[in-house]
Tab-separated table of C-alpha atoms in Angstrom:
chain	number	residue	atom	x	y	z
F	49	VAL	CA	87.369	11.162	-0.646
F	50	ILE	CA	87.731	13.488	-4.042
F	51	MET	CA	85.007	13.491	-6.405
F	52	ARG	CA	85.710	15.071	-9.823
F	53	ARG	CA	83.389	16.821	-12.218
F	54	VAL	CA	80.127	17.393	-9.746
F	55	LEU	CA	79.394	20.235	-10.618
F	56	PRO	CA	78.862	21.302	-14.404
F	57	PRO	CA	81.759	23.530	-15.874
F	58	ALA	CA	77.801	26.341	-15.883
F	59	LEU	CA	77.518	26.274	-12.403
F	60	ALA	CA	81.180	26.079	-11.184
F	61	LYS	CA	81.635	29.422	-12.638
F	62	ARG	CA	78.673	31.001	-11.878
F	63	LEU	CA	79.310	29.355	-8.371
F	64	LEU	CA	82.881	31.485	-8.119
F	65	ALA	CA	82.150	34.544	-9.581
F	66	SER	CA	78.705	34.321	-6.047
F	67	VAL	CA	80.985	33.832	-4.176
F	68	ASP	CA	83.649	36.547	-5.582
F	69	SER	CA	80.441	39.161	-5.338
F	70	GLN	CA	79.936	37.908	-1.707
F	71	LEU	CA	83.777	38.063	-0.534
F	72	VAL	CA	82.910	42.328	-1.760
F	73	THR	CA	79.769	42.363	0.092
F	74	SER	CA	81.326	40.993	3.051
F	75	LEU	CA	83.869	43.272	3.459
F	76	ALA	CA	82.304	46.591	2.615
F	77	ALA	CA	79.767	45.096	5.630
F	78	VAL	CA	82.579	44.665	7.992
F	79	ALA	CA	84.058	48.213	7.524
F	80	ALA	CA	80.713	49.798	7.981
F	81	GLY	CA	80.094	47.469	11.422
F	82	SER	CA	77.341	44.999	10.339
F	83	ASN	CA	79.659	41.902	10.813
F	84	GLU	CA	77.109	39.837	13.144
F	85	HIS	CA	75.864	37.891	10.634
F	86	LEU	CA	79.379	37.959	8.382
F	87	PHE	CA	80.860	36.301	10.770
F	88	GLY	CA	83.078	34.894	7.852
F	89	ALA	CA	85.000	38.025	6.479
F	90	SER	CA	86.050	39.445	10.716
F	91	ALA	CA	86.941	35.758	12.431
F	92	PRO	CA	89.997	33.970	13.601
F	93	PRO	CA	92.811	33.588	11.642
F	94	ALA	CA	91.287	35.542	9.136
F	95	ALA	CA	91.625	38.964	10.632
F	96	HIS	CA	94.690	38.420	11.330
F	97	VAL	CA	96.098	36.923	8.078
F	98	PRO	CA	96.018	39.387	5.310
F	99	ASN	CA	95.041	38.393	2.211
F	100	ARG	CA	92.516	35.787	3.734
F	101	TRP	CA	88.857	35.433	5.140
F	102	ASN	CA	86.864	32.922	5.287
F	103	VAL	CA	83.132	33.875	3.655
F	104	LEU	CA	79.394	33.166	5.210
F	105	LEU	CA	78.080	32.556	2.344
F	106	PRO	CA	74.045	32.915	1.568
F	107	LEU	CA	71.673	29.585	1.851
F	108	ASP	CA	70.823	31.788	-2.263
F	109	GLU	CA	68.800	29.891	-5.107
F	110	LEU	CA	72.366	28.846	-7.363
F	111	MET	CA	73.511	27.307	-3.691
F	112	GLN	CA	70.873	24.969	-3.261
F	113	ALA	CA	71.103	24.784	-6.711
F	114	SER	CA	74.786	23.328	-6.339
F	115	LEU	CA	74.869	21.619	-3.289
F	116	ALA	CA	71.583	19.547	-4.226
F	117	ARG	CA	74.278	18.297	-7.130
F	118	VAL	CA	76.615	17.602	-5.034
F	119	LEU	CA	74.074	16.140	-3.065
F	120	GLU	CA	72.921	14.381	-5.956
F	121	ILE	CA	76.073	12.549	-6.499
F	122	ALA	CA	77.456	12.156	-2.857
F	123	ALA	CA	74.825	11.405	-0.605
F	124	PRO	CA	76.612	7.656	0.113
F	125	VAL	CA	79.614	9.098	0.808
F	126	LEU	CA	78.516	11.436	3.453
F	127	SER	CA	75.496	9.143	4.560
F	128	ARG	CA	78.717	6.576	5.326
F	129	SER	CA	80.738	9.602	7.190
F	130	VAL	CA	78.388	11.819	8.503
F	131	GLY	CA	75.126	9.384	9.050
F	132	ALA	CA	71.880	10.187	6.875
F	133	ASP	CA	70.349	12.649	10.105
F	134	ALA	CA	73.543	14.739	9.641
F	135	GLU	CA	72.618	19.098	9.409
F	136	LEU	CA	74.968	21.422	7.143
F	137	CYS	CA	75.929	24.128	9.921
F	138	ASP	CA	78.756	25.744	8.459
F	139	LEU	CA	78.360	27.556	5.410
F	140	SER	CA	81.072	29.580	4.122
F	141	ALA	CA	84.499	29.726	1.721
F	142	LEU	CA	88.127	30.398	2.674
F	143	VAL	CA	89.210	33.102	0.049
F	144	THR	CA	92.706	33.315	-0.548
F	145	ASP	CA	95.146	36.334	-2.645
F	146	PRO	CA	98.472	35.339	-4.011
F	147	GLY	CA	100.163	37.163	-0.741
F	148	ALA	CA	98.628	35.130	2.020
F	149	SER	CA	100.755	32.797	3.541
F	150	ALA	CA	99.454	29.413	4.517
F	151	GLN	CA	97.705	28.169	6.904
F	152	ARG	CA	99.268	25.970	9.231
F	153	VAL	CA	95.682	25.080	11.275
F	154	HIS	CA	92.831	23.444	9.147
F	155	PHE	CA	89.206	22.859	10.415
F	156	ASP	CA	89.742	18.856	10.201
F	157	THR	CA	93.097	19.008	10.644
F	158	ARG	CA	94.165	15.763	12.686
F	159	PHE	CA	95.132	15.756	16.419
F	160	SER	CA	96.343	14.008	18.715
F	161	PRO	CA	94.155	13.700	22.225
F	162	ASP	CA	97.565	14.621	24.417
F	163	ALA	CA	98.533	17.188	21.646
F	164	SER	CA	94.805	19.209	21.831
F	165	GLU	CA	94.556	18.542	25.140
F	166	ASN	CA	97.305	20.555	26.158
F	167	GLY	CA	96.914	22.990	23.014
F	168	GLU	CA	98.967	22.537	20.982
F	169	LEU	CA	99.734	22.169	17.486
F	170	PRO	CA	100.108	18.219	15.434
F	171	PRO	CA	104.104	18.242	14.276
F	172	GLU	CA	102.596	18.262	10.743
F	173	ALA	CA	101.153	21.669	11.624
F	174	ALA	CA	103.353	22.941	13.800
F	175	ALA	CA	106.314	21.877	11.733
F	176	PRO	CA	104.895	21.710	8.292
F	177	PRO	CA	107.189	21.040	4.890
F	178	GLU	CA	108.522	24.172	3.075
F	179	THR	CA	109.126	22.389	-0.493
F	180	SER	CA	107.063	21.213	-2.630
F	181	THR	CA	107.039	17.839	-3.597
F	182	ASP	CA	107.273	16.602	-7.761
F	183	HIS	CA	104.873	13.256	-8.068
F	184	ALA	CA	105.553	11.367	-11.848
F	185	ASP	CA	101.800	11.838	-12.439
F	186	GLY	CA	102.299	15.468	-12.077
F	187	CYS	CA	101.217	16.174	-9.043
F	188	THR	CA	102.823	18.423	-6.457
F	189	ASP	CA	102.326	18.416	-2.236
F	190	ARG	CA	102.212	21.953	-1.538
F	191	THR	CA	102.195	24.059	1.824
F	192	ASP	CA	98.897	25.517	1.792
F	193	GLY	CA	97.503	21.924	1.356
F	194	CYS	CA	96.701	22.446	-1.992
F	195	THR	CA	97.982	19.923	-5.114
F	196	ASP	CA	98.304	21.655	-7.927
F	197	ARG	CA	98.439	19.532	-11.148
F	198	ALA	CA	100.726	19.803	-14.961
F	199	ASP	CA	97.878	20.436	-17.180
F	200	GLY	CA	96.659	23.182	-14.361
F	201	SER	CA	94.435	22.489	-12.394
F	202	THR	CA	94.052	22.648	-8.816
F	203	ASP	CA	92.868	20.018	-5.897
F	204	PHE	CA	91.502	21.746	-2.863
F	205	VAL	CA	91.670	18.936	-0.591
F	206	SER	CA	91.461	21.246	2.370
F	207	GLY	CA	88.775	24.063	0.823
F	208	SER	CA	90.389	27.329	-0.578
F	209	ILE	CA	89.368	29.549	-3.249
F	210	GLU	CA	93.344	30.742	-4.938
F	211	ARG	CA	92.992	33.234	-7.082
F	212	THR	CA	95.319	35.365	-9.632
F	213	GLY	CA	93.135	38.996	-8.984
F	214	GLY	CA	93.503	41.243	-5.281
F	215	ALA	CA	89.945	41.105	-2.965
F	216	GLY	CA	87.110	41.594	-5.149
F	217	GLY	CA	88.802	40.550	-8.509
F	218	GLY	CA	86.151	39.130	-11.020
F	219	ALA	CA	85.623	35.391	-11.577
F	220	ASP	CA	87.367	36.218	-14.877
F	221	GLU	CA	90.504	36.552	-13.057
F	222	SER	CA	90.607	33.043	-10.556
F	223	THR	CA	91.857	30.399	-10.404
F	224	GLY	CA	90.294	27.817	-8.936
F	225	GLY	CA	87.168	28.205	-5.992
F	226	ALA	CA	85.680	26.012	-3.573
F	227	ILE	CA	83.161	25.811	-0.879
F	228	ASP	CA	84.392	24.995	2.325
F	229	GLY	CA	81.809	23.855	5.256
F	230	ALA	CA	79.726	22.252	2.444
F	231	GLY	CA	82.110	20.830	0.702
F	232	VAL	CA	82.443	21.222	-2.658
F	233	SER	CA	84.981	23.067	-4.478
F	234	ALA	CA	85.201	24.478	-8.303
F	235	GLU	CA	88.380	23.208	-10.109
F	236	ARG	CA	89.406	25.155	-13.888
F	237	GLY	CA	92.783	25.351	-15.115
F	238	ALA	CA	94.244	27.819	-17.186
F	239	GLY	CA	90.340	28.893	-19.614
F	240	ASP	CA	90.148	24.776	-19.726
F	241	GLY	CA	86.198	25.355	-18.025
F	242	ALA	CA	86.922	22.184	-15.473
F	243	GLY	CA	83.679	21.560	-13.783
F	244	GLY	CA	83.532	21.246	-9.906
F	245	ASP	CA	84.964	18.576	-7.630
F	246	ALA	CA	83.230	17.440	-4.159
F	247	ASP	CA	86.005	16.472	-1.219
F	248	GLY	CA	85.444	15.197	2.447
């Protein structure tokens, strides 16, 4: 389910800047050896994949405002999907910079019971398509699970932040963003100021 324009543009922009800032803080803490509460900056597969980080996010005032806005709109869908008593257990952002290899397996990748018991990857994860397919509506299937649109925006199906700058680049260098664990994503084209989406 993808819900468009869930976050107002200004809130989505602040959230994206916060994620960029948290990445810089997390990387510095991990480099200093203090990563016990920053699993996201060093947890596999991020430790083995250049230019990709899974960053644990603080449940601060900005994050609470963002989650409250998402829940105002997405509560009925979430309730039907996970029940009214569901708890938020993980709040993180998958940050991907240019040069990162495609992430073949995501937290929501479907495994068959037989394959998962044998530790095998599902066919779509083991042998993902290497080519893009253009559609009449302007969308493109990408190997990283995202969908590019002709207007420059991106649907973040699996939850990732794609940026044009290197690690810690400013929010103005960003082309999009998402908060993976919360199912919140900010969708921005080339300066179009689009608001956030909720996906899940």
